[in-house]
Coordinates of C-alpha atoms in Angstrom, one line a residue:
M1 CA 0.0 0.0 0.0
A2 CA 2.8 2.4 0.9
V3 CA 4.6 1.8 -2.3
G4 CA 1.4 2.4 -4.3
A5 CA 0.8 5.7 -2.5
A6 CA 4.4 6.8 -3.2
V7 CA 4.0 6.1 -6.9
A8 CA 0.7 8.0 -7.0
L9 CA 2.2 11.0 -5.3
A10 CA 5.1 11.0 -7.7
R11 CA 2.7 11.5 -10.7
P12 CA 1.8 15.0 -11.9
L13 CA -1.3 16.4 -10.3
E14 CA -2.9 16.7 -13.7
D15 CA -2.8 12.9 -14.1
W16 CA -5.6 12.6 -11.4
W17 CA -8.3 13.7 -13.8
I18 CA -11.2 11.5 -12.8
C19 CA -11.2 12.6 -9.1
D20 CA -13.4 9.7 -8.0
H21 CA -11.8 9.7 -4.5
A22 CA -10.6 13.3 -4.3
T23 CA -11.6 15.2 -1.2
S24 CA -9.1 18.1 -0.9
G25 CA -10.1 21.0 1.1
G26 CA -13.0 19.1 2.5
L27 CA -14.7 19.0 -0.9
D28 CA -16.6 16.0 -2.2
W29 CA -15.4 16.3 -5.8
P30 CA -17.4 13.3 -7.2
K31 CA -20.6 14.8 -5.8
L32 CA -19.8 18.2 -7.3
K33 CA -19.0 16.5 -10.6
L34 CA -22.5 15.0 -10.7
Q35 CA -24.0 18.4 -10.0
M36 CA -22.0 20.0 -12.8
Q37 CA -22.8 17.3 -15.3
S38 CA -26.5 17.8 -14.6
I39 CA -26.5 21.5 -15.3
A40 CA -23.8 21.6 -18.1
G41 CA -25.1 23.0 -21.4
W42 CA -27.2 25.8 -20.0
D43 CA -26.3 29.4 -20.6
P44 CA -26.8 30.1 -16.9
G45 CA -26.2 33.9 -16.4
V46 CA -25.2 35.2 -13.0
Y47 CA -28.8 34.8 -11.6
G48 CA -29.5 31.5 -13.4
L49 CA -26.3 30.0 -12.0
K50 CA -27.6 30.7 -8.5
T51 CA -30.9 29.0 -9.3
Q52 CA -29.6 26.0 -11.3
A53 CA -26.5 25.1 -9.3
H54 CA -26.6 23.6 -5.8
T55 CA -25.6 25.9 -3.0
E56 CA -22.5 23.8 -2.3
L57 CA -21.3 24.3 -5.8
M58 CA -21.8 28.0 -5.6
M59 CA -19.8 28.2 -2.4
V60 CA -16.9 26.4 -4.1
L61 CA -17.0 28.6 -7.1
Y62 CA -17.0 31.9 -5.3
A63 CA -14.6 30.9 -2.5
R64 CA -11.9 30.3 -5.2
V65 CA -12.2 33.5 -7.1
D66 CA -8.8 34.8 -6.0
R67 CA -7.0 31.4 -6.2
W68 CA -7.0 30.2 -9.8
H69 CA -3.7 28.3 -9.7
R70 CA -4.2 26.0 -6.7
K71 CA -1.2 23.7 -6.4
D72 CA -2.7 21.7 -3.5
S73 CA -5.7 20.4 -5.4
D74 CA -6.0 16.7 -6.1
C75 CA -8.7 17.4 -8.8
P76 CA -7.3 19.9 -11.4
L77 CA -10.1 19.1 -13.9
G78 CA -12.6 20.0 -11.2
E79 CA -10.9 23.3 -10.5
L80 CA -10.7 24.1 -14.2
S81 CA -14.4 23.2 -14.7
F82 CA -15.4 25.6 -12.0
R83 CA -13.5 28.4 -13.7
W84 CA -15.2 27.9 -17.0
L85 CA -18.6 27.6 -15.4
L86 CA -18.0 30.9 -13.6
L87 CA -16.9 32.5 -16.9
A88 CA -20.0 31.1 -18.6
S89 CA -22.2 32.7 -16.0
Q90 CA -21.0 36.3 -16.7
E91 CA -22.9 38.9 -18.5
Q92 CA -22.0 39.0 -22.2
K93 CA -20.7 42.6 -22.2
N94 CA -18.5 41.9 -19.2
L95 CA -17.1 38.7 -20.8
L96 CA -16.5 40.5 -24.1
G97 CA -14.7 43.4 -22.3
S98 CA -12.5 40.9 -20.5
F99 CA -11.8 39.0 -23.7
K100 CA -10.7 42.1 -25.6
R101 CA -8.4 43.2 -22.8
V102 CA -6.7 39.8 -22.3
N103 CA -6.4 39.4 -26.1
S104 CA -4.5 42.7 -26.2
G105 CA -2.2 41.6 -23.3
K106 CA -4.0 43.6 -20.5
I107 CA -5.1 42.2 -17.1
E108 CA -7.2 44.7 -15.2
N109 CA -9.5 42.8 -12.9
W110 CA -10.3 39.3 -11.4
L111 CA -12.4 38.4 -14.5
D112 CA -9.4 39.1 -16.8
S113 CA -7.2 37.0 -14.6
L114 CA -9.7 34.2 -14.6
L115 CA -10.1 34.1 -18.4
D116 CA -6.4 34.3 -19.0
A117 CA -5.7 31.5 -16.5
A118 CA -8.6 29.2 -17.6
W119 CA -7.6 29.4 -21.3
S120 CA -3.9 28.9 -20.5
D121 CA -4.4 25.9 -18.2
V122 CA -6.5 24.1 -20.9
W123 CA -3.3 23.6 -22.8
K124 CA -1.2 22.8 -19.8
L125 CA -3.1 19.7 -18.7
A126 CA -1.0 16.6 -18.7
A127 CA -4.0 14.7 -20.2
Q128 CA -5.2 13.7 -23.6
W129 CA -8.6 15.0 -24.7
H130 CA -10.1 11.5 -24.7
E131 CA -9.0 11.2 -21.0
V132 CA -10.6 14.6 -20.2
L133 CA -13.8 13.5 -21.9
A134 CA -13.7 10.1 -20.1
S135 CA -13.3 11.9 -16.8
G136 CA -16.9 13.2 -16.9
W137 CA -15.9 16.8 -16.1
P138 CA -17.9 18.9 -18.6
I139 CA -15.1 21.4 -19.4
F140 CA -15.7 21.5 -23.1
A141 CA -19.4 22.1 -22.7
L142 CA -18.6 25.2 -20.6
M143 CA -15.9 26.4 -23.0
G144 CA -18.5 26.1 -25.8
L145 CA -20.9 28.2 -23.8
C146 CA -18.3 31.0 -23.4
S147 CA -17.4 30.8 -27.0
K148 CA -21.0 31.0 -28.1
K149 CA -21.6 34.0 -25.8
L150 CA -18.6 35.9 -27.3
R151 CA -19.4 35.0 -30.9
S152 CA -23.0 36.2 -30.6
L153 CA -21.8 39.7 -30.1
S154 CA -20.3 41.9 -32.9
L155 CA -16.6 41.2 -32.7
G156 CA -15.7 42.2 -36.2
D157 CA -14.1 40.1 -38.9
S158 CA -10.6 41.4 -37.8
E159 CA -10.9 39.2 -34.6
V160 CA -11.1 36.0 -36.6
S161 CA -8.3 34.8 -38.8
E162 CA -9.0 34.9 -42.5
T163 CA -8.4 31.2 -43.0
C164 CA -10.9 30.1 -40.4
R165 CA -14.0 32.1 -41.5
G166 CA -15.3 28.9 -43.1
G167 CA -18.2 29.4 -45.5
E168 CA -20.3 26.6 -46.8
Q169 CA -18.2 23.9 -45.1
L170 CA -18.5 25.7 -41.7
Q171 CA -22.3 26.1 -42.1
R172 CA -22.7 22.4 -42.8
F173 CA -20.8 21.4 -39.7
S174 CA -22.5 23.9 -37.5
L175 CA -26.0 22.9 -38.7
A176 CA -25.2 19.2 -38.1
L177 CA -24.4 20.1 -34.5
E178 CA -27.5 22.3 -34.0
E179 CA -29.8 19.6 -35.3
D180 CA -27.9 16.8 -33.6
G181 CA -27.1 15.2 -37.0
M182 CA -24.1 13.4 -38.3
L183 CA -22.2 13.7 -41.6
P184 CA -21.3 10.6 -43.6
A185 CA -17.7 9.4 -43.8
A186 CA -17.4 10.4 -47.4
A187 CA -18.4 14.0 -46.5
L188 CA -15.8 14.1 -43.7
E189 CA -13.1 12.8 -46.0
K190 CA -14.0 15.4 -48.6
A191 CA -13.9 18.1 -46.0
L192 CA -10.4 17.1 -44.8
E193 CA -9.1 17.2 -48.4
S194 CA -10.5 20.7 -49.0
A195 CA -8.2 23.7 -49.0
A196 CA -10.4 25.7 -46.6
V197 CA -10.2 23.0 -43.9
Q198 CA -6.5 22.3 -44.4
A199 CA -5.8 26.0 -44.0
C200 CA -7.5 26.2 -40.5
A201 CA -6.2 24.1 -37.6
Y202 CA -9.5 24.4 -35.8
A203 CA -11.4 23.3 -38.9
R204 CA -9.2 20.2 -39.1
A205 CA -9.7 19.5 -35.4
T206 CA -13.5 19.8 -35.7
V207 CA -13.6 17.4 -38.6
Y208 CA -11.6 14.8 -36.7
V209 CA -13.9 15.1 -33.7
F210 CA -16.9 14.6 -36.0
A211 CA -15.3 11.4 -37.3
A212 CA -14.6 10.2 -33.8
D213 CA -18.2 10.9 -32.9
M214 CA -19.4 8.9 -35.9
V215 CA -17.4 5.9 -34.7
R216 CA -18.8 6.3 -31.1
R217 CA -22.4 6.5 -32.3
G218 CA -21.9 3.6 -34.7
R219 CA -20.8 1.4 -31.8
E220 CA -23.9 2.5 -29.8
E221 CA -26.1 1.5 -32.7
G222 CA -24.3 -1.9 -32.9
L223 CA -22.7 -1.1 -36.3
L224 CA -19.3 -2.2 -37.4
L225 CA -17.3 0.7 -38.7
D226 CA -14.0 0.0 -40.5
L227 CA -12.4 3.2 -39.5
E228 CA -9.7 4.5 -37.1
S229 CA -10.6 4.4 -33.5
G230 CA -12.2 7.4 -31.9
T231 CA -9.2 7.8 -29.6
E232 CA -6.8 8.1 -32.6
M233 CA -9.0 10.7 -34.3
L234 CA -9.3 12.7 -31.0
S235 CA -5.6 12.7 -30.7
K236 CA -5.3 14.1 -34.2
A237 CA -7.8 16.8 -33.3
Q238 CA -5.8 17.7 -30.2
V239 CA -2.5 18.0 -32.2
A240 CA -4.2 20.2 -34.8
A241 CA -5.7 22.6 -32.2
H242 CA -2.5 22.6 -30.1
S243 CA -0.8 24.3 -33.0
S244 CA -2.9 27.4 -32.5
R245 CA -3.4 28.3 -28.9
A246 CA -3.8 32.1 -29.0
L247 CA -6.8 33.4 -26.9
V248 CA -8.5 34.7 -30.1
E249 CA -9.2 31.0 -30.9
V250 CA -11.8 31.0 -28.1
I251 CA -14.1 32.7 -30.7
N252 CA -13.0 30.6 -33.6
P253 CA -16.3 30.0 -35.6
W254 CA -15.5 26.3 -36.0
P255 CA -17.6 24.5 -33.3
L256 CA -14.7 22.5 -31.9
W257 CA -15.7 22.8 -28.2
K258 CA -19.3 21.9 -28.8
A259 CA -18.3 18.9 -31.0
L260 CA -15.9 17.7 -28.3
D261 CA -18.6 17.9 -25.7
R262 CA -21.1 16.1 -27.9
F263 CA -18.6 13.2 -28.1
S264 CA -18.9 12.8 -24.3
C265 CA -22.7 12.6 -24.4
A266 CA -23.6 9.0 -24.8
G267 CA -27.0 8.4 -26.3
L268 CA -27.2 4.9 -24.9
V269 CA -26.7 4.6 -21.1
N270 CA -26.4 1.5 -18.9
V271 CA -28.3 2.3 -15.7
S272 CA -28.6 0.5 -12.4
V273 CA -31.8 -1.0 -11.1
Q274 CA -33.0 0.1 -7.7
Q275 CA -34.5 -3.0 -6.2
V276 CA -38.1 -3.3 -5.0
P277 CA -38.2 -4.7 -1.4
N278 CA -39.1 -8.5 -1.2
F279 CA -38.5 -9.0 -5.0
L280 CA -35.5 -10.3 -6.8
P281 CA -35.0 -8.1 -9.9
V282 CA -35.1 -9.6 -13.3
R283 CA -31.7 -8.0 -13.8
N284 CA -29.6 -5.4 -12.0
W285 CA -29.3 -3.0 -15.0
F286 CA -30.9 -2.1 -18.2
W287 CA -30.2 0.1 -21.3
I288 CA -31.9 3.4 -22.0
F289 CA -31.7 5.7 -25.0
V290 CA -31.5 9.4 -24.0
S291 CA -30.8 12.6 -25.9
P292 CA -27.2 12.5 -27.1
T293 CA -26.6 16.2 -26.5
R294 CA -26.1 18.5 -23.6
A295 CA -28.9 20.4 -21.9
N296 CA -30.8 23.2 -23.5
H297 CA -34.3 22.1 -22.6
Q298 CA -36.0 19.7 -20.2
D299 CA -35.3 16.4 -22.2
Q300 CA -31.6 17.1 -22.3
V301 CA -31.4 18.1 -18.6
I302 CA -32.9 14.7 -17.8
S303 CA -30.5 13.0 -20.2
N304 CA -27.6 14.8 -18.4
S305 CA -28.8 13.4 -15.1
V306 CA -29.2 9.9 -16.4
R307 CA -25.7 9.9 -17.9
A308 CA -24.1 11.3 -14.8
K309 CA -25.8 9.2 -12.2
Q310 CA -26.4 6.1 -14.3
L311 CA -29.9 5.8 -12.7
P312 CA -33.3 6.1 -14.4
Y313 CA -35.1 9.4 -14.1
C314 CA -38.1 7.9 -12.2
S315 CA -39.7 9.9 -9.4
R316 CA -39.4 8.6 -5.8
E317 CA -43.2 8.9 -5.6
F318 CA -43.6 6.2 -8.3
R319 CA -41.0 3.9 -6.8
N320 CA -42.5 4.3 -3.3
S321 CA -46.0 3.6 -4.6
L322 CA -44.9 0.5 -6.4
A323 CA -43.0 -0.7 -3.4
Q324 CA -46.0 -0.1 -1.1
V325 CA -48.3 -2.0 -3.4
A326 CA -45.8 -4.8 -3.7
S327 CA -45.5 -5.1 0.1
Q328 CA -49.3 -6.0 0.1
A329 CA -49.2 -8.3 -2.9
P330 CA -49.3 -12.1 -3.0
S331 CA -46.5 -14.2 -4.2
H332 CA -46.1 -14.4 -8.0
W333 CA -47.6 -10.9 -8.2
Q334 CA -47.5 -9.4 -11.7
P335 CA -48.2 -5.7 -11.4
R336 CA -50.1 -3.7 -14.0
I337 CA -48.8 -0.2 -14.7
V338 CA -49.9 2.7 -17.0
E339 CA -47.8 5.8 -17.4
V340 CA -49.1 8.8 -19.3
G341 CA -46.2 11.1 -20.2
A342 CA -43.7 8.2 -20.3
H343 CA -40.9 10.4 -21.5
F344 CA -38.0 8.1 -22.3
G345 CA -39.8 5.3 -20.5
D346 CA -37.5 5.3 -17.5
C347 CA -40.2 4.2 -15.0
M348 CA -41.6 1.5 -17.3
L349 CA -38.1 0.1 -18.1
W350 CA -37.1 0.2 -14.4
A351 CA -40.3 -1.7 -13.4
A352 CA -39.7 -4.3 -16.1
A353 CA -36.2 -4.9 -14.8
A354 CA -37.1 -4.8 -11.1
I355 CA -40.2 -7.1 -10.9
P356 CA -40.8 -10.3 -12.9
G357 CA -43.9 -10.5 -15.0
V358 CA -44.8 -6.8 -14.9
R359 CA -47.1 -5.5 -17.6
C360 CA -46.7 -1.8 -18.6
L361 CA -48.4 0.6 -21.0
G362 CA -46.6 3.8 -21.7
I363 CA -48.2 6.7 -23.5
E364 CA -46.0 9.5 -24.9
A365 CA -46.9 12.3 -27.4
D366 CA -43.5 13.6 -28.4
L367 CA -42.1 11.7 -31.4
G368 CA -38.4 11.8 -30.3
R369 CA -39.1 10.6 -26.8
W370 CA -41.4 7.9 -28.0
Q371 CA -38.9 6.6 -30.5
R372 CA -36.2 6.4 -27.8
F373 CA -38.6 4.6 -25.5
Q374 CA -39.4 2.1 -28.2
R375 CA -35.7 1.5 -29.0
S376 CA -35.0 0.9 -25.3
V377 CA -37.8 -1.6 -25.1
V378 CA -36.3 -3.6 -28.0
A379 CA -32.7 -3.2 -26.7
N380 CA -33.7 -4.8 -23.4
N381 CA -36.0 -7.4 -24.9
F382 CA -38.9 -6.1 -22.9
Q383 CA -41.5 -6.4 -25.7
D384 CA -43.5 -8.9 -23.7
N385 CA -43.6 -6.5 -20.7
I386 CA -44.0 -3.1 -22.2
Q387 CA -46.2 -1.6 -24.9
A388 CA -45.8 2.0 -25.9
I389 CA -48.4 4.2 -27.7
R390 CA -47.7 7.6 -29.2
A391 CA -50.7 9.6 -28.4
L392 CA -52.2 12.5 -26.4
A393 CA -54.2 11.2 -23.5
G394 CA -57.2 13.0 -22.0
S395 CA -60.9 12.7 -21.4
S396 CA -63.2 11.5 -24.1
E397 CA -64.2 15.1 -24.9
Y398 CA -60.7 16.5 -24.5
K399 CA -60.5 17.7 -28.1
D400 CA -63.0 20.4 -27.4
H401 CA -61.2 21.6 -24.3
T402 CA -59.6 25.0 -24.5
E403 CA -56.2 23.8 -23.2
F404 CA -55.7 21.9 -26.4
E405 CA -56.8 24.5 -28.8
G406 CA -54.2 25.4 -31.4
S407 CA -51.9 22.6 -30.4
Q408 CA -49.6 21.8 -33.3
L409 CA -49.5 18.2 -32.1
L410 CA -53.1 17.5 -32.7
S411 CA -52.7 17.4 -36.4
F412 CA -50.1 14.6 -36.1
V413 CA -50.8 12.8 -32.8
P414 CA -54.0 10.9 -32.2
G415 CA -56.0 11.5 -29.0
L416 CA -57.4 8.9 -26.7
A417 CA -59.0 8.3 -23.3
L418 CA -57.4 5.6 -21.1
D419 CA -60.8 3.8 -20.9
D420 CA -60.4 3.2 -24.7
V421 CA -57.1 1.3 -24.2
W422 CA -57.4 -0.4 -20.8
S423 CA -60.2 -2.2 -19.1
E424 CA -58.9 -3.9 -16.0
P425 CA -57.8 -2.7 -12.5
L426 CA -54.4 -1.1 -12.2
D427 CA -51.7 -1.3 -9.6
V428 CA -50.1 2.1 -10.4
L429 CA -51.2 4.9 -12.7
K430 CA -48.6 7.6 -13.2
I431 CA -49.3 10.9 -15.0
H432 CA -46.8 13.7 -15.9
I433 CA -47.8 15.7 -18.9
N434 CA -47.2 19.3 -17.8
G435 CA -50.8 20.3 -18.0
G436 CA -54.2 18.7 -18.2
E437 CA -53.6 15.8 -15.8
H438 CA -57.2 16.0 -14.5
L439 CA -58.4 15.4 -18.1
V440 CA -56.4 12.1 -18.2
L441 CA -58.2 11.1 -14.9
K442 CA -61.6 11.9 -16.4
G443 CA -60.8 9.7 -19.3
A444 CA -60.2 6.8 -16.9
R445 CA -63.4 6.8 -15.0
R446 CA -64.3 3.1 -15.8
I447 CA -60.8 2.0 -14.8
F448 CA -61.2 3.8 -11.4
E449 CA -64.5 2.0 -10.9
L450 CA -62.6 -1.3 -11.3
G451 CA -59.8 0.0 -9.0
V452 CA -56.5 1.8 -9.2
K453 CA -54.4 0.9 -6.1
A454 CA -51.9 3.8 -6.4
V455 CA -51.9 7.1 -8.4
V456 CA -48.8 9.3 -8.9
V457 CA -49.3 12.7 -10.5
S458 CA -46.9 15.6 -11.2
C459 CA -48.7 18.9 -11.7
K460 CA -47.4 22.2 -13.1
N461 CA -49.4 24.4 -10.6
H462 CA -51.6 24.2 -7.5
T463 CA -54.8 24.8 -9.5
E464 CA -54.2 21.7 -11.6
M465 CA -53.3 19.8 -8.4
F466 CA -56.6 20.9 -6.9
R467 CA -58.5 19.4 -9.9
V468 CA -56.6 16.1 -9.5
V469 CA -57.2 15.9 -5.8
H470 CA -60.9 16.8 -6.3
F471 CA -61.3 13.9 -8.7
L472 CA -59.5 11.4 -6.5
L473 CA -61.5 12.3 -3.4
K474 CA -64.5 10.5 -5.0
Y475 CA -62.5 7.2 -5.0
D476 CA -61.4 6.9 -1.3
Y477 CA -57.7 7.7 -1.5
D478 CA -55.1 8.6 1.2
M479 CA -53.2 11.4 -0.5
Q480 CA -49.8 13.2 0.0
I481 CA -48.3 16.1 -1.9
S482 CA -44.5 15.9 -1.7
G483 CA -44.7 14.0 1.6
E484 CA -47.3 16.2 3.2
A485 CA -50.8 14.7 3.9
V486 CA -53.8 16.2 2.2
N487 CA -56.7 17.1 4.5
A488 CA -59.5 15.1 2.8
S489 CA -62.1 16.9 4.9
L490 CA -61.6 20.2 3.2
R491 CA -63.6 21.3 0.1
G492 CA -63.7 24.2 -2.3
N493 CA -61.5 27.2 -1.7
G494 CA -60.3 25.8 1.6
L495 CA -58.9 22.7 -0.2
L496 CA -57.4 24.9 -2.9
R497 CA -55.6 27.1 -0.3
H498 CA -54.5 24.0 1.6
I499 CA -52.9 22.6 -1.5
E500 CA -51.2 25.9 -2.4
E501 CA -49.7 26.1 1.1
I502 CA -48.2 22.6 0.8
I503 CA -46.7 23.3 -2.6
Q504 CA -45.2 26.6 -1.4
E505 CA -43.7 24.9 1.7
T506 CA -42.3 21.8 0.0
G507 CA -41.3 23.4 -3.3
R508 CA -42.6 20.3 -5.2
K509 CA -45.8 19.4 -7.0
H510 CA -45.9 15.6 -6.8
L511 CA -49.0 13.8 -5.5
Q512 CA -48.9 10.2 -4.3
A513 CA -52.3 8.6 -3.6
M514 CA -53.0 5.1 -2.2
Q515 CA -56.4 3.5 -2.4
R516 CA -57.9 2.2 0.9
K517 CA -59.8 -0.7 -0.6
T518 CA -58.4 -3.7 -2.5
V519 CA -59.7 -4.8 -5.9
T520 CA -59.2 -8.3 -7.4
A521 CA -58.2 -8.0 -11.0
P522 CA -59.4 -10.2 -13.9
D523 CA -56.7 -12.0 -15.6
R524 CA -56.0 -10.6 -19.0
S525 CA -59.0 -8.6 -20.2
G526 CA -57.4 -5.2 -20.2
W527 CA -54.3 -6.4 -22.1
V528 CA -56.5 -8.0 -24.8
V529 CA -58.3 -4.7 -25.3
F530 CA -55.0 -2.9 -25.6
E531 CA -53.6 -5.4 -28.1
K532 CA -56.7 -4.8 -30.3
F533 CA -56.3 -1.0 -30.0
Q534 CA -52.6 -1.3 -30.9
L535 CA -53.6 -2.3 -34.4
N536 CA -54.6 1.3 -35.1
S537 CA -51.6 2.4 -37.3
N538 CA -51.9 6.0 -36.3
M539 CA -50.7 5.1 -32.8
L540 CA -47.5 3.4 -33.9

């Protein structure tokens, strides 16, 4: 042990890039890395950073403002990530002013010192880019944010070298990144041979990163690609970029930093299964397809979290409800679950892996989410356990409801009521559709008459939660909102105020309801109804 420790201490600090066991200064670096991975990709702004980052992370950031070159750190990539996150949080005009001063050789304030040190230390790391990406620290995502902020202002053509202004080639690569698309191998080879790309080191580096990403995605899709390994192409990209390290390159129009960061965003993630008490899981893990890009809206924030934690994005209310129902179930229990707003299917996939014989129906309106859900079902061989419909769920009369007027989805996504696709009791009904949850409940009246043991609903505001609670009061449920018991004796405005107070106090809008009575389910009737309904090609 002593020999091993001596060897480790003899290595350069920059070699400790993963920081899985680093705790210098009393900091839990692995925990902070998870936090940064989850928020990476946003353009936070000073105020936004305070609301999106955890308090602990903020304390670390601002406590180190005057100590950019910490020699006692056992996590240099963590330190460097913090610097770039703080840079990315600055107002554009302040960041631009600092860029222009540092670029002309002037250091006037702490922000100038920060920018100068952060850029310089990127090139001093004793680590290859593929090692930085493998570490999980989202440095390149944060560098890309800073670059985007600076380029969005009028810097003038004189700031960018003539050889790197791009043209049609640059537009093609930038568009592919914006639309999360890939360029074929032939197009990448042609780009490398072009004079415009050969003349610009950052253009060559960007093309190499695209090629490496193509190999990575091909492997995720199970394709065999007869190309150089992604590591070799990333090394070529690093060598090309290393030849031009002036600060002005932070605003180079070629999207090198964003392309590097996308390479680190796996679209297929292996996640762990959180076991349901008293049940041996079918397996301890499963595959899930997520958005293969960094966060700029809700789907990708969730994808960030799944990648970072390697856990499904499935609310504790759902897991608690299923565990509570399971604790009262007989042996060989095969739960029946319906989820409206299945997203990527995290909860359905987790249930299929956690409990043998589970039968799940997931309903999702968004095409991209539904496609990823379907691919995950096939990848895990859960076709006998999970069925997925692409549809808008509501009450039978929901198309006339004002909340759905003008929806662009209605022209392309069929509508349904749950009573149309399921006709047996349920163990758990989960709803999370960001508006109109009470309409989904109205469309399931026949199912509620048969019996729904547990209901989990996430609502966007207290008025929608009031409608949900008002509906469930008719069916004899014990209800909690974010862990606080709902006073079932209240009615009208008193109940509305009660719900609003709970939400304000807890800061969450998640309802968990457990039915007091027990209903014995018929064997397969509901599943047969669904199988018939599935034949409607508009749903597939």
